[in-house]
Amino acid sequence: DTTSSILWVHGIPGSGKSVLASYIVDQLESKTDGAADPTPPLIFFFCSNRSESRRATTHILRSLVHQLIVQRPELWEIIDKAYSKSTSPKADVFGELWQIFVAMLRTAKHILCVIDGLDECRNREEDGTLELSVFAQRLLALCDELSSNHSFKVLLTSRNEPDLTSTFKESKRVRTLSITADDVAHDIRA
């Protein structure tokens, strides 16, 4: 499938969302090791509310951009151009990183992305909006923008946050998978 889309796996705390995300990352990484065919870059981030550097969307973007550069060094050119154009010492770090990220995705064409624990991004924008809402809206808009000739596949895991539900509920690009307490109880009994 060459369309861009998001799979949102949400569930209660302790339902195995992070274990699932980690397993998927491990499986995808093992398929790319030594593969003869060029495989799409896999980028990922595991959020945590225990660390400031693991719960801010700016840090997510920094990590994803860094991983793309490591896997596709030719993308460094995009950062170089952005840096040379930047004139403000008080730059909008998130905004500039987002522009770099989008330019990289347009160039790379096919990307696999896993972001675990997006609900852990509890920081708020200046207007009081949760960062996770803004980030989710931008990811969704990016999938819409890249849909014609790019493949940007995103796996997001989180608790069932109302902000994310309202962002994703109307989109045809988002598939949801809910892990309920009954699902967890069944797995424990099995």
PDB file of C-alpha atoms in Angstrom:
ATOM      1  CA  ASP A   1       0.000   0.000   0.000  1.00  0.00           C
ATOM      2  CA  THR A   2       1.537   3.328  -1.050  1.00  0.00           C
ATOM      3  CA  THR A   3      -0.843   5.677   0.731  1.00  0.00           C
ATOM      4  CA  SER A   4      -0.018   7.580   3.866  1.00  0.00           C
ATOM      5  CA  SER A   5      -1.920   6.623   6.982  1.00  0.00           C
ATOM      6  CA  ILE A   6      -1.965   6.390  10.763  1.00  0.00           C
ATOM      7  CA  LEU A   7      -2.770   3.376  12.912  1.00  0.00           C
ATOM      8  CA  TRP A   8      -3.737   4.596  16.364  1.00  0.00           C
ATOM      9  CA  VAL A   9      -3.560   1.906  19.037  1.00  0.00           C
ATOM     10  CA  HIS A  10      -5.063   3.140  22.272  1.00  0.00           C
ATOM     11  CA  GLY A  11      -5.868   1.473  25.536  1.00  0.00           C
ATOM     12  CA  ILE A  12      -5.762   1.504  29.279  1.00  0.00           C
ATOM     13  CA  PRO A  13      -2.475   1.882  31.183  1.00  0.00           C
ATOM     14  CA  GLY A  14      -0.619  -1.420  31.375  1.00  0.00           C
ATOM     15  CA  SER A  15      -2.404  -2.942  28.393  1.00  0.00           C
ATOM     16  CA  GLY A  16       0.797  -3.651  26.480  1.00  0.00           C
ATOM     17  CA  LYS A  17       0.845  -0.748  24.034  1.00  0.00           C
ATOM     18  CA  SER A  18       4.548  -0.040  24.591  1.00  0.00           C
ATOM     19  CA  VAL A  19       5.413  -3.734  24.433  1.00  0.00           C
ATOM     20  CA  LEU A  20       3.538  -3.953  21.130  1.00  0.00           C
ATOM     21  CA  ALA A  21       5.294  -0.852  19.745  1.00  0.00           C
ATOM     22  CA  SER A  22       8.688  -2.176  20.823  1.00  0.00           C
ATOM     23  CA  TYR A  23       7.989  -5.566  19.234  1.00  0.00           C
ATOM     24  CA  ILE A  24       6.944  -3.920  15.966  1.00  0.00           C
ATOM     25  CA  VAL A  25      10.092  -1.770  15.913  1.00  0.00           C
ATOM     26  CA  ASP A  26      12.250  -4.853  16.585  1.00  0.00           C
ATOM     27  CA  GLN A  27      10.520  -6.811  13.813  1.00  0.00           C
ATOM     28  CA  LEU A  28      10.827  -3.996  11.288  1.00  0.00           C
ATOM     29  CA  GLU A  29      14.479  -3.418  12.179  1.00  0.00           C
ATOM     30  CA  SER A  30      15.270  -7.110  11.760  1.00  0.00           C
ATOM     31  CA  LYS A  31      13.700  -7.070   8.286  1.00  0.00           C
ATOM     32  CA  THR A  32      15.880  -4.140   7.219  1.00  0.00           C
ATOM     33  CA  ASP A  33      19.181  -5.565   8.497  1.00  0.00           C
ATOM     34  CA  GLY A  34      21.073  -6.857   5.489  1.00  0.00           C
ATOM     35  CA  ALA A  35      18.062  -6.606   3.176  1.00  0.00           C
ATOM     36  CA  ALA A  36      18.948  -6.634  -0.527  1.00  0.00           C
ATOM     37  CA  ASP A  37      16.116  -4.287  -1.469  1.00  0.00           C
ATOM     38  CA  PRO A  38      16.255  -0.724  -0.234  1.00  0.00           C
ATOM     39  CA  THR A  39      13.754  -0.596   2.584  1.00  0.00           C
ATOM     40  CA  PRO A  40      11.931   2.463   3.826  1.00  0.00           C
ATOM     41  CA  PRO A  41      13.609   4.157   6.769  1.00  0.00           C
ATOM     42  CA  LEU A  42      12.143   3.243  10.137  1.00  0.00           C
ATOM     43  CA  ILE A  43      12.020   6.086  12.639  1.00  0.00           C
ATOM     44  CA  PHE A  44      10.619   5.812  16.137  1.00  0.00           C
ATOM     45  CA  PHE A  45      10.272   7.529  19.487  1.00  0.00           C
ATOM     46  CA  PHE A  46       9.125   6.265  22.874  1.00  0.00           C
ATOM     47  CA  CYS A  47       7.604   9.066  24.961  1.00  0.00           C
ATOM     48  CA  SER A  48       7.781   9.077  28.763  1.00  0.00           C
ATOM     49  CA  ASN A  49       6.304  11.489  31.265  1.00  0.00           C
ATOM     50  CA  ARG A  50       9.230  10.710  33.607  1.00  0.00           C
ATOM     51  CA  SER A  51      11.688  12.727  31.527  1.00  0.00           C
ATOM     52  CA  GLU A  52      11.329  16.189  30.013  1.00  0.00           C
ATOM     53  CA  SER A  53      13.381  15.101  27.021  1.00  0.00           C
ATOM     54  CA  ARG A  54      10.955  12.219  26.366  1.00  0.00           C
ATOM     55  CA  ARG A  55       7.680  14.155  26.633  1.00  0.00           C
ATOM     56  CA  ALA A  56       8.073  17.241  24.461  1.00  0.00           C
ATOM     57  CA  THR A  57       7.044  17.153  20.814  1.00  0.00           C
ATOM     58  CA  THR A  58      10.138  19.165  19.891  1.00  0.00           C
ATOM     59  CA  HIS A  59      12.260  16.310  21.223  1.00  0.00           C
ATOM     60  CA  ILE A  60      10.216  13.795  19.224  1.00  0.00           C
ATOM     61  CA  LEU A  61      10.898  15.758  16.046  1.00  0.00           C
ATOM     62  CA  ARG A  62      14.608  16.167  16.824  1.00  0.00           C
ATOM     63  CA  SER A  63      14.948  12.436  17.280  1.00  0.00           C
ATOM     64  CA  LEU A  64      12.996  11.565  14.123  1.00  0.00           C
ATOM     65  CA  VAL A  65      15.013  14.052  12.036  1.00  0.00           C
ATOM     66  CA  HIS A  66      18.265  12.673  13.458  1.00  0.00           C
ATOM     67  CA  GLN A  67      17.255   9.092  12.660  1.00  0.00           C
ATOM     68  CA  LEU A  68      16.389  10.067   9.093  1.00  0.00           C
ATOM     69  CA  ILE A  69      19.805  11.698   8.620  1.00  0.00           C
ATOM     70  CA  VAL A  70      21.584   8.619   9.970  1.00  0.00           C
ATOM     71  CA  GLN A  71      19.680   6.367   7.562  1.00  0.00           C
ATOM     72  CA  ARG A  72      19.709   8.747   4.610  1.00  0.00           C
ATOM     73  CA  PRO A  73      22.745  11.054   4.857  1.00  0.00           C
ATOM     74  CA  GLU A  74      21.766  12.822   1.630  1.00  0.00           C
ATOM     75  CA  LEU A  75      18.933  14.454   3.627  1.00  0.00           C
ATOM     76  CA  TRP A  76      21.514  16.561   5.511  1.00  0.00           C
ATOM     77  CA  GLU A  77      21.263  19.014   2.638  1.00  0.00           C
ATOM     78  CA  ILE A  78      17.747  19.942   3.830  1.00  0.00           C
ATOM     79  CA  ILE A  79      19.010  20.897   7.287  1.00  0.00           C
ATOM     80  CA  ASP A  80      21.898  22.833   5.789  1.00  0.00           C
ATOM     81  CA  LYS A  81      19.487  24.891   3.657  1.00  0.00           C
ATOM     82  CA  ALA A  82      17.148  25.526   6.579  1.00  0.00           C
ATOM     83  CA  TYR A  83      20.034  26.629   8.791  1.00  0.00           C
ATOM     84  CA  SER A  84      21.387  29.029   6.192  1.00  0.00           C
ATOM     85  CA  LYS A  85      17.919  30.603   5.758  1.00  0.00           C
ATOM     86  CA  SER A  86      17.300  31.004   9.496  1.00  0.00           C
ATOM     87  CA  THR A  87      17.802  34.619  10.521  1.00  0.00           C
ATOM     88  CA  SER A  88      16.135  34.798  13.904  1.00  0.00           C
ATOM     89  CA  PRO A  89      18.013  33.956  17.099  1.00  0.00           C
ATOM     90  CA  LYS A  90      14.589  33.299  18.673  1.00  0.00           C
ATOM     91  CA  ALA A  91      13.456  30.826  16.087  1.00  0.00           C
ATOM     92  CA  ASP A  92      10.283  28.791  16.425  1.00  0.00           C
ATOM     93  CA  VAL A  93      12.156  25.549  17.075  1.00  0.00           C
ATOM     94  CA  PHE A  94       9.141  23.285  16.644  1.00  0.00           C
ATOM     95  CA  GLY A  95       8.009  25.121  13.498  1.00  0.00           C
ATOM     96  CA  GLU A  96      11.447  24.987  11.890  1.00  0.00           C
ATOM     97  CA  LEU A  97      11.946  21.343  12.826  1.00  0.00           C
ATOM     98  CA  TRP A  98       8.527  20.528  11.410  1.00  0.00           C
ATOM     99  CA  GLN A  99       9.414  22.187   8.100  1.00  0.00           C
ATOM    100  CA  ILE A 100      12.665  20.204   7.982  1.00  0.00           C
ATOM    101  CA  PHE A 101      10.812  16.977   8.816  1.00  0.00           C
ATOM    102  CA  VAL A 102       8.219  17.567   6.086  1.00  0.00           C
ATOM    103  CA  ALA A 103      10.920  18.373   3.517  1.00  0.00           C
ATOM    104  CA  MET A 104      12.740  15.168   4.451  1.00  0.00           C
ATOM    105  CA  LEU A 105       9.571  13.108   4.058  1.00  0.00           C
ATOM    106  CA  ARG A 106       8.893  14.652   0.656  1.00  0.00           C
ATOM    107  CA  THR A 107      12.412  13.707  -0.431  1.00  0.00           C
ATOM    108  CA  ALA A 108      12.551  10.232   1.104  1.00  0.00           C
ATOM    109  CA  LYS A 109       9.129   9.235  -0.334  1.00  0.00           C
ATOM    110  CA  HIS A 110       8.625   6.150   1.904  1.00  0.00           C
ATOM    111  CA  ILE A 111       8.910   6.248   5.697  1.00  0.00           C
ATOM    112  CA  LEU A 112       7.757   3.986   8.539  1.00  0.00           C
ATOM    113  CA  CYS A 113       7.250   5.764  11.857  1.00  0.00           C
ATOM    114  CA  VAL A 114       6.384   4.497  15.347  1.00  0.00           C
ATOM    115  CA  ILE A 115       5.586   6.895  18.187  1.00  0.00           C
ATOM    116  CA  ASP A 116       4.730   5.274  21.490  1.00  0.00           C
ATOM    117  CA  GLY A 117       3.010   7.008  24.382  1.00  0.00           C
ATOM    118  CA  LEU A 118       1.968  10.214  22.640  1.00  0.00           C
ATOM    119  CA  ASP A 119      -0.416  10.892  25.551  1.00  0.00           C
ATOM    120  CA  GLU A 120       2.679  11.438  27.726  1.00  0.00           C
ATOM    121  CA  CYS A 121       3.276  14.772  25.932  1.00  0.00           C
ATOM    122  CA  ARG A 122       1.338  16.827  28.453  1.00  0.00           C
ATOM    123  CA  ASN A 123       3.076  20.162  27.803  1.00  0.00           C
ATOM    124  CA  ARG A 124       0.846  22.976  26.598  1.00  0.00           C
ATOM    125  CA  GLU A 125       1.269  25.537  23.852  1.00  0.00           C
ATOM    126  CA  GLU A 126       1.095  29.262  24.742  1.00  0.00           C
ATOM    127  CA  ASP A 127      -2.629  29.246  23.930  1.00  0.00           C
ATOM    128  CA  GLY A 128      -3.196  26.330  26.341  1.00  0.00           C
ATOM    129  CA  THR A 129      -3.564  23.668  23.656  1.00  0.00           C
ATOM    130  CA  LEU A 130      -1.924  20.363  24.473  1.00  0.00           C
ATOM    131  CA  GLU A 131       1.208  19.741  22.392  1.00  0.00           C
ATOM    132  CA  LEU A 132      -0.020  16.250  21.596  1.00  0.00           C
ATOM    133  CA  SER A 133      -3.135  17.697  19.923  1.00  0.00           C
ATOM    134  CA  VAL A 134      -1.111  20.023  17.727  1.00  0.00           C
ATOM    135  CA  PHE A 135       1.357  17.251  16.888  1.00  0.00           C
ATOM    136  CA  ALA A 136      -1.441  14.792  16.019  1.00  0.00           C
ATOM    137  CA  GLN A 137      -3.195  17.391  13.834  1.00  0.00           C
ATOM    138  CA  ARG A 138       0.049  18.069  11.977  1.00  0.00           C
ATOM    139  CA  LEU A 139       0.723  14.352  11.456  1.00  0.00           C
ATOM    140  CA  LEU A 140      -2.771  13.906  10.060  1.00  0.00           C
ATOM    141  CA  ALA A 141      -2.430  16.908   7.748  1.00  0.00           C
ATOM    142  CA  LEU A 142       0.945  15.574   6.619  1.00  0.00           C
ATOM    143  CA  CYS A 143      -0.601  12.204   5.726  1.00  0.00           C
ATOM    144  CA  ASP A 144      -3.240  14.043   3.691  1.00  0.00           C
ATOM    145  CA  GLU A 145      -0.596  16.146   1.937  1.00  0.00           C
ATOM    146  CA  LEU A 146       1.710  13.230   1.132  1.00  0.00           C
ATOM    147  CA  SER A 147      -1.024  10.856   0.033  1.00  0.00           C
ATOM    148  CA  SER A 148      -0.588  11.109  -3.735  1.00  0.00           C
ATOM    149  CA  ASN A 149       2.925   9.780  -4.343  1.00  0.00           C
ATOM    150  CA  HIS A 150       4.440   9.132  -0.923  1.00  0.00           C
ATOM    151  CA  SER A 151       4.052   6.455   1.696  1.00  0.00           C
ATOM    152  CA  PHE A 152       4.234   7.696   5.279  1.00  0.00           C
ATOM    153  CA  LYS A 153       2.994   4.983   7.625  1.00  0.00           C
ATOM    154  CA  VAL A 154       2.610   5.937  11.268  1.00  0.00           C
ATOM    155  CA  LEU A 155       1.868   3.770  14.293  1.00  0.00           C
ATOM    156  CA  LEU A 156       0.815   5.855  17.292  1.00  0.00           C
ATOM    157  CA  THR A 157       0.129   4.388  20.715  1.00  0.00           C
ATOM    158  CA  SER A 158      -1.479   6.210  23.603  1.00  0.00           C
ATOM    159  CA  ARG A 159      -4.213   6.154  26.145  1.00  0.00           C
ATOM    160  CA  ASN A 160      -7.614   7.050  24.743  1.00  0.00           C
ATOM    161  CA  GLU A 161      -7.185  10.805  25.004  1.00  0.00           C
ATOM    162  CA  PRO A 162     -10.194  13.001  24.142  1.00  0.00           C
ATOM    163  CA  ASP A 163      -7.887  15.392  22.252  1.00  0.00           C
ATOM    164  CA  LEU A 164      -6.667  12.592  20.007  1.00  0.00           C
ATOM    165  CA  THR A 165     -10.153  11.138  19.588  1.00  0.00           C
ATOM    166  CA  SER A 166     -11.489  14.480  18.388  1.00  0.00           C
ATOM    167  CA  THR A 167      -8.528  14.910  16.015  1.00  0.00           C
ATOM    168  CA  PHE A 168      -8.786  11.445  14.474  1.00  0.00           C
ATOM    169  CA  LYS A 169     -12.518  10.651  14.553  1.00  0.00           C
ATOM    170  CA  GLU A 170     -13.412  12.049  11.117  1.00  0.00           C
ATOM    171  CA  SER A 171     -10.302  11.037   9.180  1.00  0.00           C
ATOM    172  CA  LYS A 172     -10.282   8.297   6.581  1.00  0.00           C
ATOM    173  CA  ARG A 173      -6.501   8.072   6.961  1.00  0.00           C
ATOM    174  CA  VAL A 174      -6.670   6.902  10.587  1.00  0.00           C
ATOM    175  CA  ARG A 175      -7.438   3.371  11.639  1.00  0.00           C
ATOM    176  CA  THR A 176      -7.950   2.721  15.323  1.00  0.00           C
ATOM    177  CA  LEU A 177      -7.377  -0.310  17.469  1.00  0.00           C
ATOM    178  CA  SER A 178      -8.610  -0.227  21.036  1.00  0.00           C
ATOM    179  CA  ILE A 179      -7.110  -2.445  23.731  1.00  0.00           C
ATOM    180  CA  THR A 180      -9.725  -2.877  26.457  1.00  0.00           C
ATOM    181  CA  ALA A 181      -9.564  -4.245  29.991  1.00  0.00           C
ATOM    182  CA  ASP A 182     -11.361  -7.366  28.704  1.00  0.00           C
ATOM    183  CA  ASP A 183      -8.637  -7.876  26.070  1.00  0.00           C
ATOM    184  CA  VAL A 184      -5.953  -7.667  28.748  1.00  0.00           C
ATOM    185  CA  ALA A 185      -7.849  -9.995  31.100  1.00  0.00           C
ATOM    186  CA  HIS A 186      -8.252 -12.533  28.297  1.00  0.00           C
ATOM    187  CA  ASP A 187      -4.510 -12.395  27.532  1.00  0.00           C
ATOM    188  CA  ILE A 188      -3.630 -12.874  31.201  1.00  0.00           C
ATOM    189  CA  ARG A 189      -5.939 -15.926  31.499  1.00  0.00           C
ATOM    190  CA  ALA A 190      -4.527 -17.478  28.311  1.00  0.00           C
TER     191      ALA A 190
END
